[in-house]
mmCIF file of C-alpha atoms in Angstrom:
data_model
loop_
_atom_site.group_PDB
_atom_site.id
_atom_site.type_symbol
_atom_site.label_atom_id
_atom_site.label_comp_id
_atom_site.label_asym_id
_atom_site.label_seq_id
_atom_site.Cartn_x
_atom_site.Cartn_y
_atom_site.Cartn_z
ATOM 1 C CA UNK I 1 149.399 -116.809 17.593
ATOM 2 C CA UNK I 2 149.782 -119.484 15.520
ATOM 3 C CA UNK I 3 147.039 -120.737 13.770
ATOM 4 C CA UNK I 4 146.639 -124.232 15.479
ATOM 5 C CA UNK I 5 146.108 -122.204 18.896
ATOM 6 C CA UNK I 6 143.282 -119.755 17.531
ATOM 7 C CA UNK I 7 141.693 -122.750 15.832
ATOM 8 C CA UNK I 8 141.447 -124.609 19.550
ATOM 9 C CA UNK I 9 139.857 -121.469 20.753
ATOM 10 C CA UNK I 10 135.716 -121.090 21.330
ATOM 11 C CA UNK I 11 134.144 -118.050 22.206
ATOM 12 C CA UNK I 12 132.977 -117.889 25.829
ATOM 13 C CA UNK I 13 129.314 -118.469 24.465
ATOM 14 C CA UNK I 14 129.553 -121.462 22.303
ATOM 15 C CA UNK I 15 129.205 -125.045 23.676
ATOM 16 C CA UNK I 16 132.394 -127.261 23.539
ATOM 17 C CA UNK I 17 131.401 -129.199 20.019
ATOM 18 C CA UNK I 18 131.200 -132.745 21.806
ATOM 19 C CA UNK I 19 128.603 -131.665 23.994
ATOM 20 C CA UNK I 20 126.184 -129.791 21.532
ATOM 21 C CA UNK I 21 126.807 -133.087 18.933
ATOM 22 C CA UNK I 22 125.364 -135.072 22.126
ATOM 23 C CA UNK I 23 121.979 -132.797 22.542
ATOM 24 C CA UNK I 24 121.460 -132.969 18.136
ATOM 25 C CA UNK I 25 118.496 -134.869 17.261
ATOM 26 C CA UNK I 26 120.004 -136.426 15.199
ATOM 27 C CA UNK I 27 122.204 -138.879 18.021
ATOM 28 C CA UNK I 28 119.243 -139.285 19.951
ATOM 29 C CA UNK I 29 118.068 -142.995 20.301
ATOM 30 C CA UNK I 30 114.455 -142.548 20.898
ATOM 31 C CA UNK I 31 114.257 -139.976 17.626
ATOM 32 C CA UNK I 32 116.157 -142.215 15.872
ATOM 33 C CA UNK I 33 113.914 -145.141 16.706
ATOM 34 C CA UNK I 34 110.599 -143.214 16.067
ATOM 35 C CA UNK I 35 111.835 -142.367 12.484
ATOM 36 C CA UNK I 36 113.096 -145.914 11.736
ATOM 37 C CA UNK I 37 110.175 -147.546 12.985
ATOM 38 C CA UNK I 38 107.799 -144.979 11.585
ATOM 39 C CA UNK I 39 109.163 -145.706 8.053
ATOM 40 C CA UNK I 40 109.592 -149.405 8.996
ATOM 41 C CA UNK I 41 105.781 -149.491 9.750
ATOM 42 C CA UNK I 42 104.956 -147.680 6.854
ATOM 43 C CA UNK I 43 106.349 -150.146 4.277
ATOM 44 C CA UNK I 44 105.554 -153.369 5.762
ATOM 45 C CA UNK I 45 101.983 -152.883 6.262
ATOM 46 C CA UNK I 46 101.017 -152.792 2.550
ATOM 47 C CA UNK I 47 103.181 -156.157 2.925
ATOM 48 C CA UNK I 48 101.194 -157.790 5.640
ATOM 49 C CA UNK I 49 98.078 -156.200 5.071
ATOM 50 C CA UNK I 50 96.249 -159.339 3.739
ATOM 51 C CA UNK I 51 97.675 -161.410 6.003
ATOM 52 C CA UNK I 52 95.246 -162.684 8.889
ATOM 53 C CA UNK I 53 96.047 -160.847 11.991
ATOM 54 C CA UNK I 54 98.548 -158.651 9.944
ATOM 55 C CA UNK I 55 101.959 -157.891 11.527
ATOM 56 C CA UNK I 56 101.210 -160.286 14.366
ATOM 57 C CA UNK I 57 100.297 -162.792 11.763
ATOM 58 C CA UNK I 58 103.423 -162.510 10.378
ATOM 59 C CA UNK I 59 105.435 -162.577 13.217
ATOM 60 C CA UNK I 60 103.193 -166.268 14.144
ATOM 61 C CA UNK I 61 104.335 -167.475 11.005
ATOM 62 C CA UNK I 62 108.190 -166.476 11.171
ATOM 63 C CA UNK I 63 108.587 -168.005 14.973
ATOM 64 C CA UNK I 64 106.845 -170.895 13.478
ATOM 65 C CA UNK I 65 108.937 -171.763 10.304
ATOM 66 C CA UNK I 66 111.858 -172.812 11.666
ATOM 67 C CA UNK I 67 112.742 -175.579 13.968
ATOM 68 C CA UNK I 68 110.311 -177.354 16.857
ATOM 69 C CA UNK I 69 106.701 -176.887 17.095
ATOM 70 C CA UNK I 70 105.981 -175.000 19.919
ATOM 71 C CA UNK I 71 102.941 -175.083 22.596
ATOM 72 C CA UNK I 72 100.644 -172.119 21.874
ATOM 73 C CA UNK I 73 101.263 -170.863 25.510
ATOM 74 C CA UNK I 74 105.593 -170.873 24.317
ATOM 75 C CA UNK I 75 104.413 -169.535 21.018
ATOM 76 C CA UNK I 76 102.313 -166.851 22.621
ATOM 77 C CA UNK I 77 105.725 -165.819 24.774
ATOM 78 C CA UNK I 78 107.945 -166.016 22.137
ATOM 79 C CA UNK I 79 105.941 -163.150 20.138
ATOM 80 C CA UNK I 80 105.084 -161.678 23.208
ATOM 81 C CA UNK I 81 101.373 -161.631 22.811
ATOM 82 C CA UNK I 82 98.450 -161.942 24.648
ATOM 83 C CA UNK I 83 97.866 -165.903 25.186
ATOM 84 C CA UNK I 84 94.095 -165.062 24.478
ATOM 85 C CA UNK I 85 95.114 -162.558 21.836
ATOM 86 C CA UNK I 86 97.086 -165.564 20.421
ATOM 87 C CA UNK I 87 94.461 -167.941 20.162
ATOM 88 C CA UNK I 88 91.671 -165.760 18.366
ATOM 89 C CA UNK I 89 94.825 -165.202 15.711
ATOM 90 C CA UNK I 90 95.551 -168.934 15.627
ATOM 91 C CA UNK I 91 92.282 -169.307 15.231
ATOM 92 C CA UNK I 92 91.991 -166.695 11.944
ATOM 93 C CA UNK I 93 95.235 -168.192 10.422
ATOM 94 C CA UNK I 94 93.989 -171.832 10.910
ATOM 95 C CA UNK I 95 90.541 -170.723 8.986
ATOM 96 C CA UNK I 96 92.966 -169.144 6.001
ATOM 97 C CA UNK I 97 94.714 -172.705 6.238
ATOM 98 C CA UNK I 98 97.961 -170.730 6.973
ATOM 99 C CA UNK I 99 98.477 -172.921 10.046
ATOM 100 C CA UNK I 100 97.508 -175.809 11.736
ATOM 101 C CA UNK I 101 97.122 -177.156 15.479
ATOM 102 C CA UNK I 102 97.535 -180.375 17.235
ATOM 103 C CA UNK I 103 97.948 -182.245 20.574
ATOM 104 C CA UNK I 104 101.456 -181.799 22.050
ATOM 105 C CA UNK I 105 102.850 -185.201 21.690
ATOM 106 C CA UNK I 106 104.258 -184.877 25.253
ATOM 107 C CA UNK I 107 101.801 -183.301 27.257
ATOM 108 C CA UNK I 108 98.298 -184.354 25.556
ATOM 109 C CA UNK I 109 96.587 -180.895 27.224
ATOM 110 C CA UNK I 110 98.949 -178.575 25.380
ATOM 111 C CA UNK I 111 98.455 -177.631 21.742
ATOM 112 C CA UNK I 112 101.123 -177.220 19.002
ATOM 113 C CA UNK I 113 101.090 -175.330 16.276
ATOM 114 C CA UNK I 114 102.319 -176.071 12.798
ATOM 115 C CA UNK I 115 103.223 -173.567 10.316
ATOM 116 C CA UNK I 116 101.593 -175.398 6.958
ATOM 117 C CA UNK I 117 102.609 -175.350 3.496
ATOM 118 C CA UNK I 118 100.412 -172.755 2.334
ATOM 119 C CA UNK I 119 101.630 -170.879 5.680
ATOM 120 C CA UNK I 120 104.798 -171.463 4.109
ATOM 121 C CA UNK I 121 103.891 -170.214 0.069
ATOM 122 C CA UNK I 122 102.446 -167.275 1.818
ATOM 123 C CA UNK I 123 105.464 -165.930 4.693
ATOM 124 C CA UNK I 124 107.714 -166.549 1.407
ATOM 125 C CA UNK I 125 105.001 -163.714 -0.683
ATOM 126 C CA UNK I 126 105.406 -161.128 2.184
ATOM 127 C CA UNK I 127 108.942 -161.746 3.184
ATOM 128 C CA UNK I 128 109.492 -161.124 -0.439
ATOM 129 C CA UNK I 129 107.527 -157.802 -0.078
ATOM 130 C CA UNK I 130 108.544 -156.886 3.237
ATOM 131 C CA UNK I 131 112.773 -157.053 1.780
ATOM 132 C CA UNK I 132 111.626 -154.756 -0.446
ATOM 133 C CA UNK I 133 110.297 -151.791 1.430
ATOM 134 C CA UNK I 134 113.652 -153.055 4.203
ATOM 135 C CA UNK I 135 116.046 -152.490 1.385
ATOM 136 C CA UNK I 136 114.391 -148.864 0.670
ATOM 137 C CA UNK I 137 114.520 -148.048 4.111
ATOM 138 C CA UNK I 138 118.378 -149.381 4.549
ATOM 139 C CA UNK I 139 119.351 -148.029 1.083
ATOM 140 C CA UNK I 140 122.500 -145.678 2.669
ATOM 141 C CA UNK I 141 124.370 -148.503 4.368
ATOM 142 C CA UNK I 142 126.562 -151.263 2.099
ATOM 143 C CA UNK I 143 125.506 -154.858 2.826
ATOM 144 C CA UNK I 144 127.963 -155.365 5.668
ATOM 145 C CA UNK I 145 126.650 -152.161 7.510
ATOM 146 C CA UNK I 146 122.782 -153.211 7.108
ATOM 147 C CA UNK I 147 123.669 -157.105 8.512
ATOM 148 C CA UNK I 148 125.563 -154.957 11.627
ATOM 149 C CA UNK I 149 122.540 -152.959 11.963
ATOM 150 C CA UNK I 150 120.435 -156.387 12.186
ATOM 151 C CA UNK I 151 122.257 -158.323 13.986
ATOM 152 C CA UNK I 152 122.656 -155.283 16.753
ATOM 153 C CA UNK I 153 118.542 -154.649 16.454
ATOM 154 C CA UNK I 154 117.752 -158.110 17.562
ATOM 155 C CA UNK I 155 120.270 -158.210 20.455
ATOM 156 C CA UNK I 156 118.446 -155.104 21.987
ATOM 157 C CA UNK I 157 115.361 -156.421 21.058
ATOM 158 C CA UNK I 158 116.202 -159.792 22.800
ATOM 159 C CA UNK I 159 117.308 -157.298 25.880
ATOM 160 C CA UNK I 160 113.729 -155.537 25.565
ATOM 161 C CA UNK I 161 111.694 -159.095 25.388
ATOM 162 C CA UNK I 162 114.107 -160.414 28.452
ATOM 163 C CA UNK I 163 112.909 -156.847 30.122
ATOM 164 C CA UNK I 164 109.097 -157.166 29.168
ATOM 165 C CA UNK I 165 108.961 -161.078 30.542
ATOM 166 C CA UNK I 166 110.985 -160.682 33.396
ATOM 167 C CA UNK I 167 110.632 -156.996 34.531
ATOM 168 C CA UNK I 168 113.946 -155.869 36.833
ATOM 169 C CA UNK I 169 112.525 -157.122 40.771
ATOM 170 C CA UNK I 170 114.076 -153.618 41.483
ATOM 171 C CA UNK I 171 111.491 -151.647 40.003
ATOM 172 C CA UNK I 172 108.371 -153.286 41.907
#
């Protein structure tokens, strides 16, 4: 019997390697998401602790930092928050002079939300703190892998957000 033939044979009670790998915890998407989410949450919690609304406040500031000022309703949809929760959160952010609201020039019944200079400064501080937490989490990835991970996670998050906003009608 040649060496290559004996290497290819497996004992009858052993599962094929690829099937066993498919069942390994390290290859389970749910496990990976849970581990990464938990580690990121622990690192990010301290970064946003002093921000009104904590993580939610951060997401609002990020959403406001670029582009056209959204209406409160559009902002709530963008960050996936209930509009009532959004109103209370904006009240807190406005009390800390991080955001301001004004009537929408296109529809005076709606309110636009704008980030203030104070809000931009605070967002920059939080982002630097979060960047340090992210760097610790991504320490085993090179820059290209880290960027690819961010890109892929963003695409998956966009799919999840679409599903949250417009769930599959087949599930009804």
